[in-house]
PDB file of C-alpha atoms and ligand atoms in Angstrom:
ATOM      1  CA  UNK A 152       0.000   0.000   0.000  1.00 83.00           C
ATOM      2  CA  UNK A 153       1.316   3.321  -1.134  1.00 84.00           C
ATOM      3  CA  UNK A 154      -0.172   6.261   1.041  1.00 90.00           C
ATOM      4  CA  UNK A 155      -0.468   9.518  -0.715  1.00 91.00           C
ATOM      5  CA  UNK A 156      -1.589  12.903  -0.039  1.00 93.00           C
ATOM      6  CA  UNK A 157      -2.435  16.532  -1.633  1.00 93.00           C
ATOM      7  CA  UNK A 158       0.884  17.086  -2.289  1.00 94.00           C
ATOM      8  CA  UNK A 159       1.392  14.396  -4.724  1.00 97.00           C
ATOM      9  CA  UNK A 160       0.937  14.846  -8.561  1.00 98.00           C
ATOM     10  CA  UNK A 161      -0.851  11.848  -9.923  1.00 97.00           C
ATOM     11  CA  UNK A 162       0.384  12.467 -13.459  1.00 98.00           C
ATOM     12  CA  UNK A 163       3.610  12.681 -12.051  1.00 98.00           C
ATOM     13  CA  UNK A 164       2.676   9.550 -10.004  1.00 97.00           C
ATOM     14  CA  UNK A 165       1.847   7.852 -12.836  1.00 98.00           C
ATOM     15  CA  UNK A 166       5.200   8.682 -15.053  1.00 98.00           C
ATOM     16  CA  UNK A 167       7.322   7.908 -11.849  1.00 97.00           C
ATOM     17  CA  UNK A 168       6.100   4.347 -12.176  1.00 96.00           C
ATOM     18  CA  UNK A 169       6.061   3.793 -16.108  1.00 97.00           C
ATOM     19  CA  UNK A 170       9.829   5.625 -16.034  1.00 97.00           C
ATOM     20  CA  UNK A 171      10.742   2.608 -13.616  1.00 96.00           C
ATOM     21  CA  UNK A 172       8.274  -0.291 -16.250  1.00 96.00           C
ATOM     22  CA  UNK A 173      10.535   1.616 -19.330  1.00 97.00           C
ATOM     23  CA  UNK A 174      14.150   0.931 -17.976  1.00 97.00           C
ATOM     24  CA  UNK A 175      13.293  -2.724 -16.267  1.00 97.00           C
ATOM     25  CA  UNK A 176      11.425  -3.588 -19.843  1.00 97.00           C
ATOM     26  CA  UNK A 177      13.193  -6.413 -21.733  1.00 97.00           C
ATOM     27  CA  UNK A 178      12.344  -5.562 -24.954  1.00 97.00           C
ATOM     28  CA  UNK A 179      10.640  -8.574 -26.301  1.00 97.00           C
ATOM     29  CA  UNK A 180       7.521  -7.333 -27.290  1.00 97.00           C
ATOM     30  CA  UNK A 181       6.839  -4.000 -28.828  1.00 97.00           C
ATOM     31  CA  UNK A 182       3.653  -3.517 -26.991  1.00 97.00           C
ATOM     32  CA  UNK A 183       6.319  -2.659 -23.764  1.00 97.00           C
ATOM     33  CA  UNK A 184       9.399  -1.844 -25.633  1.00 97.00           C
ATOM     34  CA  UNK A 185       7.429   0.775 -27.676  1.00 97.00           C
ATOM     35  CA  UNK A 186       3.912   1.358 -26.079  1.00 97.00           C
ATOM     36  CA  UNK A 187       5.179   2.526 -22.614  1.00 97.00           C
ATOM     37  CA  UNK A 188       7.884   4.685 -24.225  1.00 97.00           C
ATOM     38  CA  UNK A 189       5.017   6.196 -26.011  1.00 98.00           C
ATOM     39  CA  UNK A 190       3.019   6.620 -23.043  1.00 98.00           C
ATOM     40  CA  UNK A 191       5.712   8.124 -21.463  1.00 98.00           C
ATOM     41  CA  UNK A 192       6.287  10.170 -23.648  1.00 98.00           C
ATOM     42  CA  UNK A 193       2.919  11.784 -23.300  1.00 98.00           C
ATOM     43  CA  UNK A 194       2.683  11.872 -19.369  1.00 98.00           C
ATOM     44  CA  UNK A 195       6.163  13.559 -19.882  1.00 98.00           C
ATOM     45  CA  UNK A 196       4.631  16.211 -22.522  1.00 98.00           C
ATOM     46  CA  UNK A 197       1.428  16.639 -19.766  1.00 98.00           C
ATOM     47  CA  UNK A 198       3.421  17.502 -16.951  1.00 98.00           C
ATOM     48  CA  UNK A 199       5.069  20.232 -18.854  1.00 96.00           C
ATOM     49  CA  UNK A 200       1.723  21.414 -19.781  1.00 94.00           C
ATOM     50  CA  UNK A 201       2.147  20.545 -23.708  1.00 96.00           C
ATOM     51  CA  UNK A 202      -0.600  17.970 -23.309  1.00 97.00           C
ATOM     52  CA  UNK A 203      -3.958  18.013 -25.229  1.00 98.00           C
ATOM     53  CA  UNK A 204      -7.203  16.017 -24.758  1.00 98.00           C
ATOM     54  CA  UNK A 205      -6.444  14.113 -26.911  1.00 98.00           C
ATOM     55  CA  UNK A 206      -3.206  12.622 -25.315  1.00 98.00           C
ATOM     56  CA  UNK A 207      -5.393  11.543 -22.520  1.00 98.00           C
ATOM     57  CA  UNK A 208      -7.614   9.266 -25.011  1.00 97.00           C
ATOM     58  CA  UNK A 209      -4.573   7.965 -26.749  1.00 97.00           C
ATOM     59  CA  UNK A 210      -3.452   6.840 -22.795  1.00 98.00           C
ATOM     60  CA  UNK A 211      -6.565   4.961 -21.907  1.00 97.00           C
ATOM     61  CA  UNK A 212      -6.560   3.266 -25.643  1.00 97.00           C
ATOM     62  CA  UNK A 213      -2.596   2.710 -25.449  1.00 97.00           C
ATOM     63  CA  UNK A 214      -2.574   1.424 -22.251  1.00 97.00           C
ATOM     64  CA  UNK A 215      -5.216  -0.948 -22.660  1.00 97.00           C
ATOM     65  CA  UNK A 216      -3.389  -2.639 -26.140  1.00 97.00           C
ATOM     66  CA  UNK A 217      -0.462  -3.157 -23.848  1.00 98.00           C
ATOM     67  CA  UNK A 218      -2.631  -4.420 -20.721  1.00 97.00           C
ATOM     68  CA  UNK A 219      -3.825  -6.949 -23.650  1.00 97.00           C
ATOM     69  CA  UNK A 220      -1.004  -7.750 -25.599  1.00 97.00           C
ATOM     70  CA  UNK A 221       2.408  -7.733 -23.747  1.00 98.00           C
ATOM     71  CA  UNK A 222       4.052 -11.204 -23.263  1.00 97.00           C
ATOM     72  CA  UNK A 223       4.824 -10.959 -19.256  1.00 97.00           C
ATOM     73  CA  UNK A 224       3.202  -9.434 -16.267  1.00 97.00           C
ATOM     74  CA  UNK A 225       5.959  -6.701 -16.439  1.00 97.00           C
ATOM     75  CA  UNK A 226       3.820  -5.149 -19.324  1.00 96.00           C
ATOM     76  CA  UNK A 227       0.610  -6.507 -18.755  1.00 97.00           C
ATOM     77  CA  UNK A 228       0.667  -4.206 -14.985  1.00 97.00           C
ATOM     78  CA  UNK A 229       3.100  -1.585 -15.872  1.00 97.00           C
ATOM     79  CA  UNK A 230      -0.161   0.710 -17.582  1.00 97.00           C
ATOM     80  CA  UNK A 231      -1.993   0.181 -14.290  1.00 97.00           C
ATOM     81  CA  UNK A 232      -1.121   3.308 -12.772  1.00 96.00           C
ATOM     82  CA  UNK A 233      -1.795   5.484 -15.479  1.00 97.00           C
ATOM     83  CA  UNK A 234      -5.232   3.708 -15.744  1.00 97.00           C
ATOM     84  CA  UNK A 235      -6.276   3.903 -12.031  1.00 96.00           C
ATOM     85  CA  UNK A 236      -4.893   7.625 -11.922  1.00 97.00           C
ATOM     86  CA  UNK A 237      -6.806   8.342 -15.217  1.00 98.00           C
ATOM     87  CA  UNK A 238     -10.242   6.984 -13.541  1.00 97.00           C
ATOM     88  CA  UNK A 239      -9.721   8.376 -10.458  1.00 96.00           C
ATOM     89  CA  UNK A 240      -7.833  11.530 -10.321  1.00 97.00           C
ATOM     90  CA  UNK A 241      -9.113  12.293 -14.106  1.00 98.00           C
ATOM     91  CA  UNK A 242      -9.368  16.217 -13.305  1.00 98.00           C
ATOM     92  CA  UNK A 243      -5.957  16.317 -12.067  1.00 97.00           C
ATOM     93  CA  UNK A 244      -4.878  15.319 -15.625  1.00 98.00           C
ATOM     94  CA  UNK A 245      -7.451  18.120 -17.339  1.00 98.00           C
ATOM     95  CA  UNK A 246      -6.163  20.640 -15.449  1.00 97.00           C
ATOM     96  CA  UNK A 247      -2.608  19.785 -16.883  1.00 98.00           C
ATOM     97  CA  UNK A 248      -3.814  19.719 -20.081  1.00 98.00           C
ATOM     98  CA  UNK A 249      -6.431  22.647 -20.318  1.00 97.00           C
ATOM     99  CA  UNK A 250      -5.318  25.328 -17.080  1.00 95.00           C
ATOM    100  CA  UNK A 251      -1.668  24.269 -17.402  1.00 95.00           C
ATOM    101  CA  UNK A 252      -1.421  24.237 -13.664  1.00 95.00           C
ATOM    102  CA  UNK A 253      -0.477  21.298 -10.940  1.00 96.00           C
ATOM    103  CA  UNK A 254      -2.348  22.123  -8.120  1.00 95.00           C
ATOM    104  CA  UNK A 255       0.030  19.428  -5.852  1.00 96.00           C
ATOM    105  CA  UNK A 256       3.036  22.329  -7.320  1.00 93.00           C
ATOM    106  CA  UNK A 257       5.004  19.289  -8.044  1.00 94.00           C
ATOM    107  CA  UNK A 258       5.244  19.877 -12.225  1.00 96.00           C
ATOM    108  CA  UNK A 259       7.714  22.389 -12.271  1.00 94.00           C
ATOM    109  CA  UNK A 260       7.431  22.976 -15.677  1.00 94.00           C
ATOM    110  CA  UNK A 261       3.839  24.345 -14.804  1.00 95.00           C
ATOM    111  CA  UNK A 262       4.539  26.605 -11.718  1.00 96.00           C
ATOM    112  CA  UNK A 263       4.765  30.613 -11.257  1.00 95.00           C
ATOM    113  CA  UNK A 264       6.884  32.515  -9.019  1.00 97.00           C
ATOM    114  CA  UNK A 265       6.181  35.924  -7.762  1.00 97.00           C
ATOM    115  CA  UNK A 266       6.875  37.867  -5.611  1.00 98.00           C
ATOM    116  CA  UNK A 267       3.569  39.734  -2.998  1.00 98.00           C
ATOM    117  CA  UNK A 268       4.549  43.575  -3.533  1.00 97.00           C
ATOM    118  CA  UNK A 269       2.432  44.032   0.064  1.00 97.00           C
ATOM    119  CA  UNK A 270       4.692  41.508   1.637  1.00 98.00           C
ATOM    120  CA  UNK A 271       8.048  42.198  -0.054  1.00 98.00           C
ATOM    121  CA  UNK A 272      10.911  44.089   1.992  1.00 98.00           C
ATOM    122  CA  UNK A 273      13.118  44.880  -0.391  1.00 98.00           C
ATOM    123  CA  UNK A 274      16.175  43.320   1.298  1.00 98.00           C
ATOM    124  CA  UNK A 275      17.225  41.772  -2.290  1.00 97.00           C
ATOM    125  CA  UNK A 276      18.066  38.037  -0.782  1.00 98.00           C
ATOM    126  CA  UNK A 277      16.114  36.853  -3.546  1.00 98.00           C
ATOM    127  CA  UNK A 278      17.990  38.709  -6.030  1.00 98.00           C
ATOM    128  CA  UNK A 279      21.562  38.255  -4.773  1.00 97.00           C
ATOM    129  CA  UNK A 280      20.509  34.128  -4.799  1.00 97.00           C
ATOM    130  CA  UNK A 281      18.622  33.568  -8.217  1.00 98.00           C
ATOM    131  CA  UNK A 282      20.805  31.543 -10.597  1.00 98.00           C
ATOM    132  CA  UNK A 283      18.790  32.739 -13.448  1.00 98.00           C
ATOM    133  CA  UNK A 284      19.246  36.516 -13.288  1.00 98.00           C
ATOM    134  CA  UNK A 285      15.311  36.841 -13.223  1.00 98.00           C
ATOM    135  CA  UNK A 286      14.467  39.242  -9.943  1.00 98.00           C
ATOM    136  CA  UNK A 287      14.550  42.975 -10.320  1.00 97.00           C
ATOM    137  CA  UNK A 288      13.959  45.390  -7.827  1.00 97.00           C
ATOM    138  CA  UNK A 289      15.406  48.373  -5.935  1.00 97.00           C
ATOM    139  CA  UNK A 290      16.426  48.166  -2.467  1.00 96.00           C
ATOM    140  CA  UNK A 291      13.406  48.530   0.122  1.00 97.00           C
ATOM    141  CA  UNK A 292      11.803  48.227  -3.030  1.00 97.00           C
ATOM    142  CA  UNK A 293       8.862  45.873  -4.124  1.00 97.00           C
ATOM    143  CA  UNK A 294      11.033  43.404  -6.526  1.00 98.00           C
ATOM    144  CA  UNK A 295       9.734  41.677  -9.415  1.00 98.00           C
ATOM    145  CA  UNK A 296      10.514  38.042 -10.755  1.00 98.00           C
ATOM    146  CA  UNK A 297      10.652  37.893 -14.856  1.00 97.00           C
ATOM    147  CA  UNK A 298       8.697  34.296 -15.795  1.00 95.00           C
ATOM    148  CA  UNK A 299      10.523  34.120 -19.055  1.00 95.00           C
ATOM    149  CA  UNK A 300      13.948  33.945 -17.091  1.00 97.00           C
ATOM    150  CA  UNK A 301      12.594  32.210 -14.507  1.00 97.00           C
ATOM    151  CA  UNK A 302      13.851  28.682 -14.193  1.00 96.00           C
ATOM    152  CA  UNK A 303      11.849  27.492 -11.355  1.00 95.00           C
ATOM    153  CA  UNK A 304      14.224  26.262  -9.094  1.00 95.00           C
ATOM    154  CA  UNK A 305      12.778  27.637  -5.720  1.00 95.00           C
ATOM    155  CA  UNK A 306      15.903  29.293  -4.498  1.00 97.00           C
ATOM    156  CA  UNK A 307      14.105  32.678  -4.078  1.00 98.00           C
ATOM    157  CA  UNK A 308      11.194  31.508  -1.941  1.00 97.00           C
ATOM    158  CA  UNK A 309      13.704  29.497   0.070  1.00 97.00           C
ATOM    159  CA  UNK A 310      15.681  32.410   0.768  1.00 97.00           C
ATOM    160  CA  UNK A 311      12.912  35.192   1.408  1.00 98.00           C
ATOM    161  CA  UNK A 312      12.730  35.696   5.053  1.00 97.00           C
ATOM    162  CA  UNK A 313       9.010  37.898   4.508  1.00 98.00           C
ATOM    163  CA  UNK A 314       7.259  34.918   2.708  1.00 97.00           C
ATOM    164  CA  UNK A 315       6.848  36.948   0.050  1.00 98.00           C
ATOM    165  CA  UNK A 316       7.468  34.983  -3.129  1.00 98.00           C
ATOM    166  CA  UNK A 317       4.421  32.558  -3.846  1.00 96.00           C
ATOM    167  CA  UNK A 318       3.957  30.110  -6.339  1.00 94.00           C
ATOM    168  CA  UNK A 319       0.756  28.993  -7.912  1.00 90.00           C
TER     169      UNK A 319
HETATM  170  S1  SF4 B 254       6.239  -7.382 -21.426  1.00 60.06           S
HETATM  171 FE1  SF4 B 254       7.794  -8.719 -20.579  1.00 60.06          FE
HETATM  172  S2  SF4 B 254       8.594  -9.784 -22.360  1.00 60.06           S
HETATM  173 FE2  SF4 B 254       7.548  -7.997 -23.146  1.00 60.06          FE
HETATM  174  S3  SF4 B 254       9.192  -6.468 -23.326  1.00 60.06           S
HETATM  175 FE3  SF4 B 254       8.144  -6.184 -21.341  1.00 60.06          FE
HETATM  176  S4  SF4 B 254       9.436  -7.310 -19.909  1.00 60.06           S
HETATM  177 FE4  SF4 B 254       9.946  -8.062 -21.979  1.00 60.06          FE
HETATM  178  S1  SF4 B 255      13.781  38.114  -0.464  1.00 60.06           S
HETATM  179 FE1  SF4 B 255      11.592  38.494  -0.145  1.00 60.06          FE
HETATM  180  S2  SF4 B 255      11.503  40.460   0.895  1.00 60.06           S
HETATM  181 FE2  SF4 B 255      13.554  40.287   0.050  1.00 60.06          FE
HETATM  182  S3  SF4 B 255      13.402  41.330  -1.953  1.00 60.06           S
HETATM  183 FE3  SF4 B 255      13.016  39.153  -2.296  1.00 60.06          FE
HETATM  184  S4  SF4 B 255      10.782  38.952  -2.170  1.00 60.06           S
HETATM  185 FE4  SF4 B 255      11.309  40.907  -1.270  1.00 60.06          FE
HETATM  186  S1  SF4 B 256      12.452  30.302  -8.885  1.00 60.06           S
HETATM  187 FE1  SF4 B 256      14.694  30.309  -9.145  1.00 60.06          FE
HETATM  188  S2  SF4 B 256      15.015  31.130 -11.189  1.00 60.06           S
HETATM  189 FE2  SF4 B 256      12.919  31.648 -10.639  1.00 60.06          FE
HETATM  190  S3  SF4 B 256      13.036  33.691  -9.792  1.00 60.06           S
HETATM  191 FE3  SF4 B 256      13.177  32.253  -8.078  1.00 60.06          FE
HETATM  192  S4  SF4 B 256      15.400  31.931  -7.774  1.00 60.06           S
HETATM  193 FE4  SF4 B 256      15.122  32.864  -9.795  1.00 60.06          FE
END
């Protein structure tokens, strides 16, 4: 029994577990040499918020050929998760796909950074500490993060001593 909570992504949940079906695959049969790596491929594209609708069908249809088809139990479980996350957690994957947002904040490719002008200081920690160059601001200033330099990594909100820098 695996226990989860809010803070887990169940596309991501799903990927973590065909990522681990992909490299243990022997390569036998194309419906798990090929089919996962194509499924994979699409969680991958999802959680970076490049999915469409349309990905999600091509899941449930891909991953029942390989449920069907694959010579050992290897492949014949390994689409499991991405079935029971599918039927169960399906507006977790819609969200992805349609509001490009993870609301467990666990897709980085799909989270914002800013910073609260009401909370912000101005002490610059943030700036001085960003790796991507992507905070502006004066001192005892309101600063401002740039999203198309942003690279996500969390070192700002780390780092801000006001709680200041949120991410949605
Ligand atoms: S289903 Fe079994 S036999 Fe087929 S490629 Fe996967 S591990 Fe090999
Ligand atoms: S670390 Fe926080 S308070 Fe300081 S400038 Fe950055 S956002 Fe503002
Ligand atoms: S998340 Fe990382 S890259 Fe983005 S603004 Fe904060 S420190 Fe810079």
């Amino acid at each position: 029994m695996i226990v989860m909570d809010e803070d887990d992504c169940m596309v991501s949940v799903a990927k973590f577990y065909l990522e681990f079906t992909v490299g243990e695959s022997c390569g036998k049969c194309t419906p798990c040499r090929i089919g996962n790596k194509r499924m994979l491929e699409i969680l991958t594209r999802i959680t970076e918020g490049k999915g469409t609708m349309d990905d999600i069908e091509h899941l449930k249809s891909l991953a029942a050929t390989i449920k069907d088809t694959a010579l050992c139990g290897l492949g014949q479980t390994s689409p499991n998760p991405v079935l029971s996350t599918i039927d169960n957690f399906y507006d977790e994957y819609v969200e992805h796909v349609k509001k490009h947002t993870c609301r467990a904040k666990q897709c980085k490719a799909l989270l914002t950074y800013t910073v609260n002008p009401e909370k912000c200081k101005g002490c610059g920690a943030c700036a001085r500490n960003c790796p991507a160059d992507a905070i502006m601001g004066d001192v005892r200033k309101p600063h401002v993060i740039n999203p198309f330099k942003c690279i996500r990594c969390g070192m700002c909100q780390s780092r801000c001593r006001f709680d200041a820098i949120h991410v949605f």
